[in-house]
Every structure is written in C-alpha cells, then in structure tokens.
Short mmCIF file of C-alpha atoms (C1' of nucleotides) in Angstrom, two decimals:
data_model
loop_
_atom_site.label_atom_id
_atom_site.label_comp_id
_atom_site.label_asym_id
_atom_site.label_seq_id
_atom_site.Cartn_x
_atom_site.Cartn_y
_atom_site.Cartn_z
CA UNK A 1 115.18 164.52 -0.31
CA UNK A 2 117.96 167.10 0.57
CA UNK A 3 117.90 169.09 3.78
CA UNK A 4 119.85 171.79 4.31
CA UNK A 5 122.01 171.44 7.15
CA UNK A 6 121.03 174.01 9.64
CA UNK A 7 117.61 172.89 9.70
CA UNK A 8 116.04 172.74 12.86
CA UNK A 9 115.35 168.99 13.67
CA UNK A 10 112.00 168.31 12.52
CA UNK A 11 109.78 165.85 15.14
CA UNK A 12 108.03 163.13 14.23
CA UNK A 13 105.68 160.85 15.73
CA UNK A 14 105.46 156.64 15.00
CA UNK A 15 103.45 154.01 16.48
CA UNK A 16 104.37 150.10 17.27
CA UNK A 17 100.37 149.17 17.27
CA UNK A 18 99.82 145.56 18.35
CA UNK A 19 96.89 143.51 18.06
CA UNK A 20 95.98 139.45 18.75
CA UNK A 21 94.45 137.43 16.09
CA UNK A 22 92.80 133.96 16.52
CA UNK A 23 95.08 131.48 14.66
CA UNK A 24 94.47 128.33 13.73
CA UNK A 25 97.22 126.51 16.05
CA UNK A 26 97.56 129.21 18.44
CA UNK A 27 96.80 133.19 18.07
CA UNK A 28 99.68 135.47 16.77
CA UNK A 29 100.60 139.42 17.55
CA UNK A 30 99.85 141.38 14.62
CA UNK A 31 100.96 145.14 13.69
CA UNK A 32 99.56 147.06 11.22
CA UNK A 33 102.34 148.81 8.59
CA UNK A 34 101.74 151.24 6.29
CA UNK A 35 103.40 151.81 2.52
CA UNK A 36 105.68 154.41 2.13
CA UNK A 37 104.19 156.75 -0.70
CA UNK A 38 107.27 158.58 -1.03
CA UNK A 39 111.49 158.35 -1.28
CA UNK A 40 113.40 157.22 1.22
CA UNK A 41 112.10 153.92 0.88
CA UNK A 42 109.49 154.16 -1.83
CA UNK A 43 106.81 151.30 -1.52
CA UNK A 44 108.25 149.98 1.55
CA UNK A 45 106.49 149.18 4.73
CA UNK A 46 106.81 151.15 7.60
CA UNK A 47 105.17 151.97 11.04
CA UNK A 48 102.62 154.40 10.84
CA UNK A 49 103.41 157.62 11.88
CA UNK A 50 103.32 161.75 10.78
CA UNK A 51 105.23 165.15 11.88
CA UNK A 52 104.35 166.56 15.39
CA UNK A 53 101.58 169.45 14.75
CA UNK A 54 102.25 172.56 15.70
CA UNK A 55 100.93 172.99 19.18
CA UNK A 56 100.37 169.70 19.32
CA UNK A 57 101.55 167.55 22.48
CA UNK A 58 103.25 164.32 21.94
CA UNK A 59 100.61 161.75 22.92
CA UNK A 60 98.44 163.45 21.38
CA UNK A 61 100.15 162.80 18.20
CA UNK A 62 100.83 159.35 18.77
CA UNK A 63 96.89 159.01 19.28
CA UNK A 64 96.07 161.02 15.93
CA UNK A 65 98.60 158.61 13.99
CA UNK A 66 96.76 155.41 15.73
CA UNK A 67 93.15 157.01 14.24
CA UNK A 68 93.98 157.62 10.89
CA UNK A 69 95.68 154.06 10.67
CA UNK A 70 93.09 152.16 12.38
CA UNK A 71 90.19 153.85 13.18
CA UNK A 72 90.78 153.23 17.00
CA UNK A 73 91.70 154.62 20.40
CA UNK A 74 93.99 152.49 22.19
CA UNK A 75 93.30 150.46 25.03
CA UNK A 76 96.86 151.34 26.17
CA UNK A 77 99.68 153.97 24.84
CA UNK A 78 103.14 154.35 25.76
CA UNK A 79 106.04 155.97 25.35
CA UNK A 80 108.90 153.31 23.28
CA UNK A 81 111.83 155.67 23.27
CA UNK A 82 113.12 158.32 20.75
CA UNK A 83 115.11 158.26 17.92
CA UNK A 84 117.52 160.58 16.49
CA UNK A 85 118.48 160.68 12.53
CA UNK A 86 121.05 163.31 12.48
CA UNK A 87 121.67 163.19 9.04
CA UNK A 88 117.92 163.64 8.22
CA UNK A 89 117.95 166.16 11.16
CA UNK A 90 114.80 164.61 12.92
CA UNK A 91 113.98 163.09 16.08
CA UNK A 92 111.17 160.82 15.88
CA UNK A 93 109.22 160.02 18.80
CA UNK A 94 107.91 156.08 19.51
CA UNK A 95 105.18 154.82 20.96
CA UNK A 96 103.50 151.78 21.31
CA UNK A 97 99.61 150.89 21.94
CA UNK A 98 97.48 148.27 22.27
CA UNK A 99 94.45 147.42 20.23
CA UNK A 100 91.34 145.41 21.59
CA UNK A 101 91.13 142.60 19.57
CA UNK A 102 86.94 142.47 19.03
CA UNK A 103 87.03 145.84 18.24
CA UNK A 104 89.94 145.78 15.81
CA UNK A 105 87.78 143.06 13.79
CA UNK A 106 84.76 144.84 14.29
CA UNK A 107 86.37 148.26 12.73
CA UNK A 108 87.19 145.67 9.75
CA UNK A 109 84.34 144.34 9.03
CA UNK A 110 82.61 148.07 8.93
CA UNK A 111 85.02 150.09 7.41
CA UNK A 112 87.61 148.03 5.66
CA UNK A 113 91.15 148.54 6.04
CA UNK A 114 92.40 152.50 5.09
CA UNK A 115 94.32 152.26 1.67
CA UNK A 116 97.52 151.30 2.06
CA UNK A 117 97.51 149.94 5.60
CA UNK A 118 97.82 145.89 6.32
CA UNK A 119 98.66 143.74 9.52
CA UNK A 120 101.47 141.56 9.81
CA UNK A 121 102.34 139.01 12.04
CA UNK A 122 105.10 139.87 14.26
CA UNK A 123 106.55 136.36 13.38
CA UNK A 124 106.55 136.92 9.74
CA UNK A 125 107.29 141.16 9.07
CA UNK A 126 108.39 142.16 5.37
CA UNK A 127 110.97 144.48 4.78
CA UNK A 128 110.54 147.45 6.43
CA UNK A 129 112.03 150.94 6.15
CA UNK A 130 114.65 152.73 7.95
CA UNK A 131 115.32 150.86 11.00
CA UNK A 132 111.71 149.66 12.02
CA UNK A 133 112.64 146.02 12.42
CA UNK A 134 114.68 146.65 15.37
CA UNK A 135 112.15 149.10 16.23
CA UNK A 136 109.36 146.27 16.93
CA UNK A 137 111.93 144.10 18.28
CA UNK A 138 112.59 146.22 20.77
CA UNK A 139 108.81 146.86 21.31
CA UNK A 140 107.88 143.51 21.72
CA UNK A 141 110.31 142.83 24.26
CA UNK A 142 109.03 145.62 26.00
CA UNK A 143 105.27 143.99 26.11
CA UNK A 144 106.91 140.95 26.75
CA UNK A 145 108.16 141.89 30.13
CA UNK A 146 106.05 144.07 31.16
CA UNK A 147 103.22 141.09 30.86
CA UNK A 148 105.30 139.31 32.94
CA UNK A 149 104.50 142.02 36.14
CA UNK A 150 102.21 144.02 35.09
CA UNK A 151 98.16 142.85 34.09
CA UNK A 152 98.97 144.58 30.24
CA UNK A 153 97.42 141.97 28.69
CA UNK A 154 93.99 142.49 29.16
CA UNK A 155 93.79 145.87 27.23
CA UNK A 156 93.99 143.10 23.87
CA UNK A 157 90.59 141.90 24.91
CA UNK A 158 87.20 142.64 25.38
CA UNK A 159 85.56 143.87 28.90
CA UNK A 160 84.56 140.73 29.86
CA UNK A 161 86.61 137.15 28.54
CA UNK A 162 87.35 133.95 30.34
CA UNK A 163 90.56 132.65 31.71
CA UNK A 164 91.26 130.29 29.01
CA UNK A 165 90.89 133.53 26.60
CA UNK A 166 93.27 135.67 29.05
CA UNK A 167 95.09 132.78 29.05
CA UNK A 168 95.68 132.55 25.40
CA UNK A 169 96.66 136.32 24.83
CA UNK A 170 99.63 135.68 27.23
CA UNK A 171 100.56 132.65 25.22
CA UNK A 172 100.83 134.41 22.37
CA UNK A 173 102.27 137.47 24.15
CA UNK A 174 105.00 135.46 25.84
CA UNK A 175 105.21 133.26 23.25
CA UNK A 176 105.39 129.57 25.38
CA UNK A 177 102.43 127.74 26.95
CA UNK A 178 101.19 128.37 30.55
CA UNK A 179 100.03 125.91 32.43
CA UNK A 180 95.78 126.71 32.72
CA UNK A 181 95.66 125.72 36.91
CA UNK A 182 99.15 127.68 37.52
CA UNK A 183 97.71 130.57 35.47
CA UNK A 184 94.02 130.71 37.38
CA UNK A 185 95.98 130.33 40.99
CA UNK A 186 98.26 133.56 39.85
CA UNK A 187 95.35 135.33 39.08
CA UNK A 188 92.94 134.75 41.61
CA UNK A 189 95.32 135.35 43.62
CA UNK A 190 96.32 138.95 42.81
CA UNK A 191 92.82 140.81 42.68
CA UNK A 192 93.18 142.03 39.00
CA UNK A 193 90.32 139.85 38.54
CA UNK A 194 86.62 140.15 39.20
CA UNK A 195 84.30 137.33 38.76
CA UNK A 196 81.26 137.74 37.11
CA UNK A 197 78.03 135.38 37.64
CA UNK A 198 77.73 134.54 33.74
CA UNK A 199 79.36 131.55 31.86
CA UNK A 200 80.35 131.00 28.24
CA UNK A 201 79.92 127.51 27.52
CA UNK A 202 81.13 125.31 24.45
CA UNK A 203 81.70 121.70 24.18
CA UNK A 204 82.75 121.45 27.20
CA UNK A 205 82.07 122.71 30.75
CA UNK A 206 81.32 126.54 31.15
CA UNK A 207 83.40 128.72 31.79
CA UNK A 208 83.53 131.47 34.17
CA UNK A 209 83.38 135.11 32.73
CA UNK A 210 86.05 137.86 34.40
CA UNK A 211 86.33 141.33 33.66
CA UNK A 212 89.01 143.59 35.20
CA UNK A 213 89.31 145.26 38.54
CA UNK A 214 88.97 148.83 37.75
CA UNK A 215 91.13 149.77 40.91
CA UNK A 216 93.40 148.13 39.76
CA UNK A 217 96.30 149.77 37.49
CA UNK A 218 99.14 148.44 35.32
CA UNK A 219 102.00 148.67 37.47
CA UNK A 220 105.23 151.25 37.27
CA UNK A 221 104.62 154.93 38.16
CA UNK A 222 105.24 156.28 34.33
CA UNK A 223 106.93 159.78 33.94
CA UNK A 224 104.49 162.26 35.70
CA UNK B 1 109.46 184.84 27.18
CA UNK B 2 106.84 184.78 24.33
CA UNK B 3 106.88 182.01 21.68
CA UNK B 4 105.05 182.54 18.04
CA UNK B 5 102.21 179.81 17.81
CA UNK B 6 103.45 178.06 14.80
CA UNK B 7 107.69 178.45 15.43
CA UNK B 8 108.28 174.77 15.18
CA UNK B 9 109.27 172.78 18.47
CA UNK B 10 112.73 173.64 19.78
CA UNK B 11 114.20 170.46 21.04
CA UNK B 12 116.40 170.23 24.41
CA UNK B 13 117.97 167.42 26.27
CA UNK B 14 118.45 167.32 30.34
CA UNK B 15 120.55 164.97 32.09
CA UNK B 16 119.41 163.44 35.32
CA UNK B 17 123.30 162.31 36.38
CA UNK B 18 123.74 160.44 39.73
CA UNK B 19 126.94 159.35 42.08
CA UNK B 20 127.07 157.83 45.60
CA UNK B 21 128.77 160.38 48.10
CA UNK B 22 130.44 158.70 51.51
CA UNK B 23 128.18 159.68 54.14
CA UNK B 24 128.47 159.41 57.90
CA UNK B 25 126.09 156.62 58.49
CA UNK B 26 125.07 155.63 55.22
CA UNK B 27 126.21 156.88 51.52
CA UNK B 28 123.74 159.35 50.06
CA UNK B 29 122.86 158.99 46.32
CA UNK B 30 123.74 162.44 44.94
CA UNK B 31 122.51 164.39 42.19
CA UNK B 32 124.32 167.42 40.17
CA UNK B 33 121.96 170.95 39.42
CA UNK B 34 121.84 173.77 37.76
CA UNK B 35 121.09 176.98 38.91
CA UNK B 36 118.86 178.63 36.35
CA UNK B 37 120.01 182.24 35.23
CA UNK B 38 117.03 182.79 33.02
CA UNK B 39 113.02 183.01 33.08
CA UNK B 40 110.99 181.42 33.67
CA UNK B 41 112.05 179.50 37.40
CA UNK B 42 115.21 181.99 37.06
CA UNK B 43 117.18 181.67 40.06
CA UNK B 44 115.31 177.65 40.84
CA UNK B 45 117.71 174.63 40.72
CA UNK B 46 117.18 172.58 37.43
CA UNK B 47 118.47 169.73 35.86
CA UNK B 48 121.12 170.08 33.06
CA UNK B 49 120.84 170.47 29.73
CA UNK B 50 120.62 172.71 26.86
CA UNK B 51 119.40 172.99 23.32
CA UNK B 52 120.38 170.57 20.67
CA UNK B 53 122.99 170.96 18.68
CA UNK B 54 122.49 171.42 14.45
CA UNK B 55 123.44 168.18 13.23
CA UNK B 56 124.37 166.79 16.82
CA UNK B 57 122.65 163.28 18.01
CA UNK B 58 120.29 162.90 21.17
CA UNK B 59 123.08 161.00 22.84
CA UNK B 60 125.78 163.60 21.87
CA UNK B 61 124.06 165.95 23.13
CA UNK B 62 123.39 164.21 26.73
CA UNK B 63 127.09 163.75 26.78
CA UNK B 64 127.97 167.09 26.29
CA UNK B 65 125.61 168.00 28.85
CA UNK B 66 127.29 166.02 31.30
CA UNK B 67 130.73 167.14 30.45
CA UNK B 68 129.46 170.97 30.90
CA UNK B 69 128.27 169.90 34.06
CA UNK B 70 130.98 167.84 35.55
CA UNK B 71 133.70 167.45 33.31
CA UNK B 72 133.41 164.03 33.84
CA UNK B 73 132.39 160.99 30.65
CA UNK B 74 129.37 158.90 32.42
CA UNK B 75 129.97 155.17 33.07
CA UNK B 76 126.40 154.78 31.97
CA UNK B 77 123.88 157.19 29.92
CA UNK B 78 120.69 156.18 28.69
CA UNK B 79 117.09 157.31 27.71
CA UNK B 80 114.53 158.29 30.27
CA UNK B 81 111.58 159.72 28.88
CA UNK B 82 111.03 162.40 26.22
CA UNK B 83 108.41 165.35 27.51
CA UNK B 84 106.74 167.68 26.02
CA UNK B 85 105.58 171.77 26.57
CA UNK B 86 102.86 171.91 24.09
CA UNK B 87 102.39 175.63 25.29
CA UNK B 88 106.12 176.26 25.15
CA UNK B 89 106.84 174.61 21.96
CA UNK B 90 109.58 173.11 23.71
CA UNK B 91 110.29 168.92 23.16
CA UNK B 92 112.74 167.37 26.36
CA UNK B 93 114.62 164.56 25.95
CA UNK B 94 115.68 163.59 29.17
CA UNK B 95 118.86 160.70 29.89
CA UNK B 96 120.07 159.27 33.07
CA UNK B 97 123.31 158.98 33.69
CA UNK B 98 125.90 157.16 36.47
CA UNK B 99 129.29 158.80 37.26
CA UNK B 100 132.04 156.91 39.40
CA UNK B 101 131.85 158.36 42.53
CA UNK B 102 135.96 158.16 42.95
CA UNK B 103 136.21 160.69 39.48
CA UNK B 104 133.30 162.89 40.74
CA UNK B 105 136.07 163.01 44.19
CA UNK B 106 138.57 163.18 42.21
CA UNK B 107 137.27 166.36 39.35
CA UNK B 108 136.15 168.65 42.31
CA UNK B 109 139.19 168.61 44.27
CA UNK B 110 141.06 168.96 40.62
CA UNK B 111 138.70 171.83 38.93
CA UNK B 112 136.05 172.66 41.91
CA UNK B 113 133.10 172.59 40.67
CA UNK B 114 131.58 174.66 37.97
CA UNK B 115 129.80 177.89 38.72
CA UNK B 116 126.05 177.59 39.20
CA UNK B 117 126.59 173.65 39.98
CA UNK B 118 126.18 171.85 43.29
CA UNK B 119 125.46 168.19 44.06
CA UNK B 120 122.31 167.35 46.32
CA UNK B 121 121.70 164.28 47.92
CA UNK B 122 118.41 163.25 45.95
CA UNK B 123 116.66 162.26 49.45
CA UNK B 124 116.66 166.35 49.89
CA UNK B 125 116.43 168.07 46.89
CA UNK B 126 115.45 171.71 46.96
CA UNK B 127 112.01 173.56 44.97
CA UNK B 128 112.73 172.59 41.26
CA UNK B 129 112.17 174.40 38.38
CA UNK B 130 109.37 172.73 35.75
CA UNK B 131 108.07 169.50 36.65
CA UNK B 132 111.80 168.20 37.40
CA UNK B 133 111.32 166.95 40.67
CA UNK B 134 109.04 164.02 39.08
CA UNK B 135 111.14 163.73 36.62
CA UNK B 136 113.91 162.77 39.14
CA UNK B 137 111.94 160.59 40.95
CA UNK B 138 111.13 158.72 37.72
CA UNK B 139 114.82 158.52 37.36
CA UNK B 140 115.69 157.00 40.93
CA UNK B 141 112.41 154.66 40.12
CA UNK B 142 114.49 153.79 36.82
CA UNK B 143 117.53 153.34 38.51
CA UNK B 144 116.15 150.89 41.49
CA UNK B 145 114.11 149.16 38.96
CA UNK B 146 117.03 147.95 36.67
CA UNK B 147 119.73 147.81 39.71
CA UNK B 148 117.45 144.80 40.48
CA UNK B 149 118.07 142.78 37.59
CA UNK B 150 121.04 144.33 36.16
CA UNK B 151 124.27 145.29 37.09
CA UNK B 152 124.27 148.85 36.73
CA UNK B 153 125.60 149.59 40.55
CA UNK B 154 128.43 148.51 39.73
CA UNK B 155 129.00 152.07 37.34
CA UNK B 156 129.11 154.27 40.18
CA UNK B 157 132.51 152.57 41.73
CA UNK B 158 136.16 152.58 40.71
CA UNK B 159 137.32 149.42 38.42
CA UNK B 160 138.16 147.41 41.56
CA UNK B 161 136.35 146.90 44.88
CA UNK B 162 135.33 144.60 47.46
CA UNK B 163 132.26 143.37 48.31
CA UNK B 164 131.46 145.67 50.99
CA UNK B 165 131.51 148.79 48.75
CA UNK B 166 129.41 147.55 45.96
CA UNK B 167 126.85 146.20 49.09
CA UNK B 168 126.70 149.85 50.06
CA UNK B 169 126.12 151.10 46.87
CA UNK B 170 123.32 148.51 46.31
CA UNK B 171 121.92 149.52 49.69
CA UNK B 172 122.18 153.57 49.03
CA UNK B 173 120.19 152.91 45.94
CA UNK B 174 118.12 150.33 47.19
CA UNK B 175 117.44 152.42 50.13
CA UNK B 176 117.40 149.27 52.19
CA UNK B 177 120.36 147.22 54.57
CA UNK B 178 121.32 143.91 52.79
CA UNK B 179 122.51 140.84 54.43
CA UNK B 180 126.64 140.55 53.57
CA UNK B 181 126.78 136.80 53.49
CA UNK B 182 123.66 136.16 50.57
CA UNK B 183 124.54 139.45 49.35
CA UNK B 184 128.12 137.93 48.59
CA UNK B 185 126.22 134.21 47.18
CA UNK B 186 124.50 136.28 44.89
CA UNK B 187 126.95 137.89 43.37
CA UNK B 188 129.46 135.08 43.02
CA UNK B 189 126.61 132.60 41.35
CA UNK B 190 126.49 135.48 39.14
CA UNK B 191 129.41 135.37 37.30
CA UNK B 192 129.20 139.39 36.77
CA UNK B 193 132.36 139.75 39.43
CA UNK B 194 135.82 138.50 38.84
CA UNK B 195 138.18 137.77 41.96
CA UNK B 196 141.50 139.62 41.96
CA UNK B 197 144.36 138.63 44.05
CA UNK B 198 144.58 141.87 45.88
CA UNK B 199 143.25 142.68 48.96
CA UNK B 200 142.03 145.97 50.65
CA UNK B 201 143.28 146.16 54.75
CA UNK B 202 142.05 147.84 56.94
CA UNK B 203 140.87 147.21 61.03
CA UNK B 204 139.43 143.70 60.09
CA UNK B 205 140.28 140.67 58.27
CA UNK B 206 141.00 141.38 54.31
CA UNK B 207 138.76 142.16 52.02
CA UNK B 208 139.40 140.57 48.47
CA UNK B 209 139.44 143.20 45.81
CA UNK B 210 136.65 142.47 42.51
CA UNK B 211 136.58 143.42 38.91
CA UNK B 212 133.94 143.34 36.98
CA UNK B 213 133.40 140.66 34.49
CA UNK B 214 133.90 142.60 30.85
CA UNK B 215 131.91 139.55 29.37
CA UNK B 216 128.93 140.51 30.96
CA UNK B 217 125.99 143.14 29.63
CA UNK B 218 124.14 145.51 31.36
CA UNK B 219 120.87 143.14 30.34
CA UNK B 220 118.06 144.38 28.49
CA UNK B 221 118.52 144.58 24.67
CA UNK B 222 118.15 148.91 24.60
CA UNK B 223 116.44 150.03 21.41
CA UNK B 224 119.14 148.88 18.91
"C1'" DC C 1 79.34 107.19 27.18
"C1'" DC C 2 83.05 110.02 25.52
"C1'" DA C 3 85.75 114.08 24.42
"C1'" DA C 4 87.11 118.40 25.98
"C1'" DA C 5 87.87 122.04 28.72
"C1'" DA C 6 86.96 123.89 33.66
"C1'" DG C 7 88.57 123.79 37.90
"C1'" DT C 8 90.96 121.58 42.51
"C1'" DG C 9 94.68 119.43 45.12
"C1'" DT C 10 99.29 118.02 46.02
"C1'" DT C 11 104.07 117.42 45.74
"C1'" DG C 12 108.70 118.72 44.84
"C1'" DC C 13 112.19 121.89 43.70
"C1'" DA C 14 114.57 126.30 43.56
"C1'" DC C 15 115.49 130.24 45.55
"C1'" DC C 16 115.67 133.60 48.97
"C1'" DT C 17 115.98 135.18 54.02
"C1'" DA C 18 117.52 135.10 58.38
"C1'" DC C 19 120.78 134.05 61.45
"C1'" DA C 20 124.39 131.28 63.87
"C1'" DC C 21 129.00 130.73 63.60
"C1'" DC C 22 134.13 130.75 62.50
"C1'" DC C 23 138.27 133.52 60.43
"C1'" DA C 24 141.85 137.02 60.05
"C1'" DT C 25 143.47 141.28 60.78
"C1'" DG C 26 144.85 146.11 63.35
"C1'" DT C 27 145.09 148.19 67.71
"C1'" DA D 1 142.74 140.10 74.06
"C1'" DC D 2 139.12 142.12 71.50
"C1'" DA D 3 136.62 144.65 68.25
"C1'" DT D 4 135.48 144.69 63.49
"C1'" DG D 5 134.23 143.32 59.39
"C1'" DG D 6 135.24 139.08 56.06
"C1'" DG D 7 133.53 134.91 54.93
"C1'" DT D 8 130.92 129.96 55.47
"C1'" DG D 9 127.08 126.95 56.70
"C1'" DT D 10 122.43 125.85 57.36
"C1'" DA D 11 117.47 125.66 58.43
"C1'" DG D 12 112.93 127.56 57.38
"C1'" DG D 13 109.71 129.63 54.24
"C1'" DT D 14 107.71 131.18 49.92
"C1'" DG D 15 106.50 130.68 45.41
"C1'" DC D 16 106.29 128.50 41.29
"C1'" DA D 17 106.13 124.34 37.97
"C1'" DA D 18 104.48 119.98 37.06
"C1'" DC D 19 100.99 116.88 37.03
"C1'" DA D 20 97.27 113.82 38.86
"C1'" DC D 21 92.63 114.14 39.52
"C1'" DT D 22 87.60 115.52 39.71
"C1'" DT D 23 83.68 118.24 37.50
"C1'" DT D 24 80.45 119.67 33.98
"C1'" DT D 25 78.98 120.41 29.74
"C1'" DG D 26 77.76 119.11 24.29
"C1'" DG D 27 77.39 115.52 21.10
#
DNA sequence: CCAAAAGTGTTGCACCTACACCCATGT
DNA sequence: ACATGGGTGTAGGTGCAACACTTTTGG
C-alpha cells in the first residue's frame, strides 16, 4: 500500500473490547481480535476497528466497530488515547469497552462468532499487527486502575450477581485474590451496592443478590 | 465558514499549556490563549493550536504549537483527550503541557510575548471560544489527578529548589495549604528529590537547595 | 455429619494529619 | 532580641489486611 505523501491523514477508529470468562481455576479477561484480510500484516490478528465515516462522530464509530465485531452495545466505552502513523499518514483513534459477560455468551450461542473474529485471553495474545500488543497493555492497565477507584467492574456482569461473583471479576481484573470479608466491608460500605431480597444458593449457604446503585456513577468527570 | 458534507475530517491539535506565576498571597496556576482572528468565536480567547502538519506526528505538532505560542520546549506534554465536530468535520487532539515557570519569566522579559497571546490565571479565565473552557477544566482535573501520585509538579520549577517552592507549587495546583513538616517526610521517603549542598538565604534559617532524582519516572506506563 | 461458601468480629500495622517544639538566619 | 521560615518529634486517628470464628445450606 503506497500513499502519496500529501495525503490528508486519514482517521481511523479501533476498539480494546474486554470480556470475563469462567475458567476453570479462576476466570480470565478475554478480547476479541479480528484477522487482517489485507497487507500490512496479511492474516494477522488485530483489534477490530474501521475508517471514521464521513459525518460520523467518534464514539459513534467506536460503537459501530464494537457491533459489527460482536453483536453488542457496550456496557461501558471510553476513550484509550490516539495514535499517530505518520508514515501511513493516519491517526487512529482508541477506545476501549466493556462487554457483559451473560450477554457476550448469550450472543454466542445465537449467532455464532462473525467470520473471522475470535477471543483471546489477555494472558495468552498471538501475534498481533502493528503495535496492538502495547496497545492492550496499555488498556489493561488502564481497567486495572481505574477498578481500583472507580465501581468499573460491574459493567462485566449481569444486573443482578452476588458478591462472590463481583468478587471474582475483580480477581481476574486485578489479577491477585481479595480477601471475600475485606471485599463485602468495602462495598457495603460505599453505597454502589443495593441489596436485593432474593438469594442464589448452591452447595453451600445462599447468597445474597446485589444489583447496582443507579445514582451512582463511575468516578472521574470525563472530557465534557 | 461552510464545509462540503463528505470533505474528509481535517485534523487539529490544541495545547492546554500551564505555569505557576508568583502571586501576592498565593501563586496562581496560569494558562497561555489565543486570541482568535477568524470565525466562528472570532475575536474569543482560545486555546492554541493549529492544523496538522502533512507528514508531521500528533506530538510534533503539540510541540510546535507550544513553541508558536511561547517560544518555550515544555518540561512535560502529553495526551488529553481527542474531540470531535461531527458537524464541522473537524477531529481535535488536545495535549497538556507544563512550562518552568522561571523560562516562561525569563522568554517574556527576553521576546515579550507574542501578539494575540496573554497568560490567565486559570481560576479566572475569560468567555472561551468552543467548548474550551471544559476542556481546561478537564486539564486542571488531569493535572491534580496525576500531581497526586506522580511527580509532575516538579516540571513547572527550575532544576534546583527547596522545599518551600515545590510545597507552593503542590499547593497552587492542589488548590489547598499543606503542612511543611509531612510535606517534607513525604518527599524525602520518596526518593524522587536529591539533596544538594547549596543553600538558598534569605530572612530565615537556610533552606537546602533539591534536585530532582533523574532515576525516577513520571509513573504510569503512557501508551508505549 | 461434613464440606463449602456466606457472613461477622477483632486485632494489628501502616500511613497520614495535626500540632508542639527547637534551630538558624537577617534585620 | 525577635520575626520568619527551616526542620524534627510525636501522639491520635483512619483505613486496610489478615485471620479466627459463626452461620446456613446441599449432599
């Protein structure tokens, strides 16, 4: 691909999608990558992505690319930061989302996985194109610490979950074990939280089930 | 100005730069603008910036911006937020930037300051073009935000200083008094500072004179 | 009865805040 | 001498981590 050089930069939109996944151990972050269908990078994988439309706004884009890759609306979307490619004049535009984890199975099960899409453990990525590695390094760090002040966390589950549950998706998130009675104090205590009067019982005592304080939002002023 | 629906997106990058100016009382976090000489807001204060360059990087492009403005190289630049006009066909990469407040002294008694530029304390800004007065106090949020847990306050002072002037600093951007004698525990557990031998004299016992450790980062692992 | 997870209580440590106090200089 | 800021010491409080312990279910 040759471009001449007084181009003007073309724009273009990627995603840094994440997902949790029950595991056998413990649950992992997954992201789904797409194969390259054409040079640079032929057959590679990359994160999924597409030019800026015309009159199209930015978010917009980013929620167009998570659609066509995974048949979803994001519980949460962000923008990662923006790269420049001078040498390919364009500036591509990052964002990362989010992805309820019953309704990423559910989409699944009902309409398969789009051609040429898969999920990969964040632990275990294959080569991917351009610089997208560091790309999804730098996004999970991102979740990582904003998890750490901010109630992220629950947009990877269903409405309604119990602690142990919540608990679990910041295990994997954070990647280290919490301790289950520190974890219930720090969240009773900070009104994210809502009780509800039903259980979900096992083999074991029942469980209380939460769902989220609607009043209450996920930290840091953003942009606008 | 009229715009063609489907001209593709014109890209431009604004600088939100910042120094600390002496003040009487306290020292007033400052911010260089623009007056506009061109519809729309012509004649409204703006933030810096311009058009980028064929071929030219995001970053190259910031600093260029800054040198137009000030004549000055930052001490720190990096990514705020990238915006979009949908109905301007206009993308906005916007960085934030740090200047040492003894070069900003030192370039306007040298050069005066360009036309169309004058510095405003950002606790009294004056009607913005755009939506640039959010996107300042995003900025300041930034800035607060990572002079928490990073050492960023230390860009906006000369190589050397004591302990007094970087508290001031921390409390002009803080926007809140600290106490001298944890403020000075803090720092020295922190092995960020490095003792000189030097001292600065004045009315009142010496002060010993700091540089900053070179060893140390900025923290947080930026998107590279 | 036992295993397993829910949920409660308690203790200790680390860190931060506030503030009392001494030190060294210029005027 | 004294005013001013530099610099040290210390006591109280807050929050978190660790862990012992009780509770309630299914098998």
């Amino acid at each position: 691909m040759t471009v001449a050089t007084n181009d003007p930069p073309r724009i273009a939109v990627q995603a840094a999608i994440f997902s949790v996944r029950a595991g056998t151990d413990r649950d992992e972050l997954m992201i789904p990558l797409v194969r390259r269908t054409r040079e640079p990078f032929l057959d590679q994988w990359a994160l999924p992505g597409g030019w800026l439309g015309d009159a199209e706004g930015l978010e917009t884009a980013a929620g167009r690319t998570l659609a066509a890759t995974t048949g979803l609306a994001p519980s949460w979307l962000e923008q990662l930061y923006t790269f420049d490619n001078a040498s390919a004049r364009v500036v591509s535009v990052v964002y990362w989302a989010l992805l309820r984890s019953d309704l990423v199975e559910a989409q699944r099960a009902a309409a398969g996985s789009p051609e040429n899409v898969e999920w990969f453990p964040v632990e275990a990525l294959p080569d991917l194109a351009f610089d997208h590695r560091s790309i999804i390094e730098y996004a999970v760090w991102r979740l990582r610490n904003k998890a750490g002040y901010s109630r992220i966390a629950a947009a990877l589950l269903p409405d309604e979950f119990t602690l142990a549950e919540l608990r679990s998706v910041y295990e994997t998130v954070l990647g280290k074990r919490l301790d289950p009675s520190n974890f219930r104090r720090l969240l009773e205590g900070s009104e994210a939280l809502v009780p509800t009067e039903d259980f979900r019982t096992g083999p074991h005592r029942p469980a209380r089930i939460f769902r989220y304080n609607a009043e209450v939002d996920f930290a840091d002023p953003g942009p606008l």
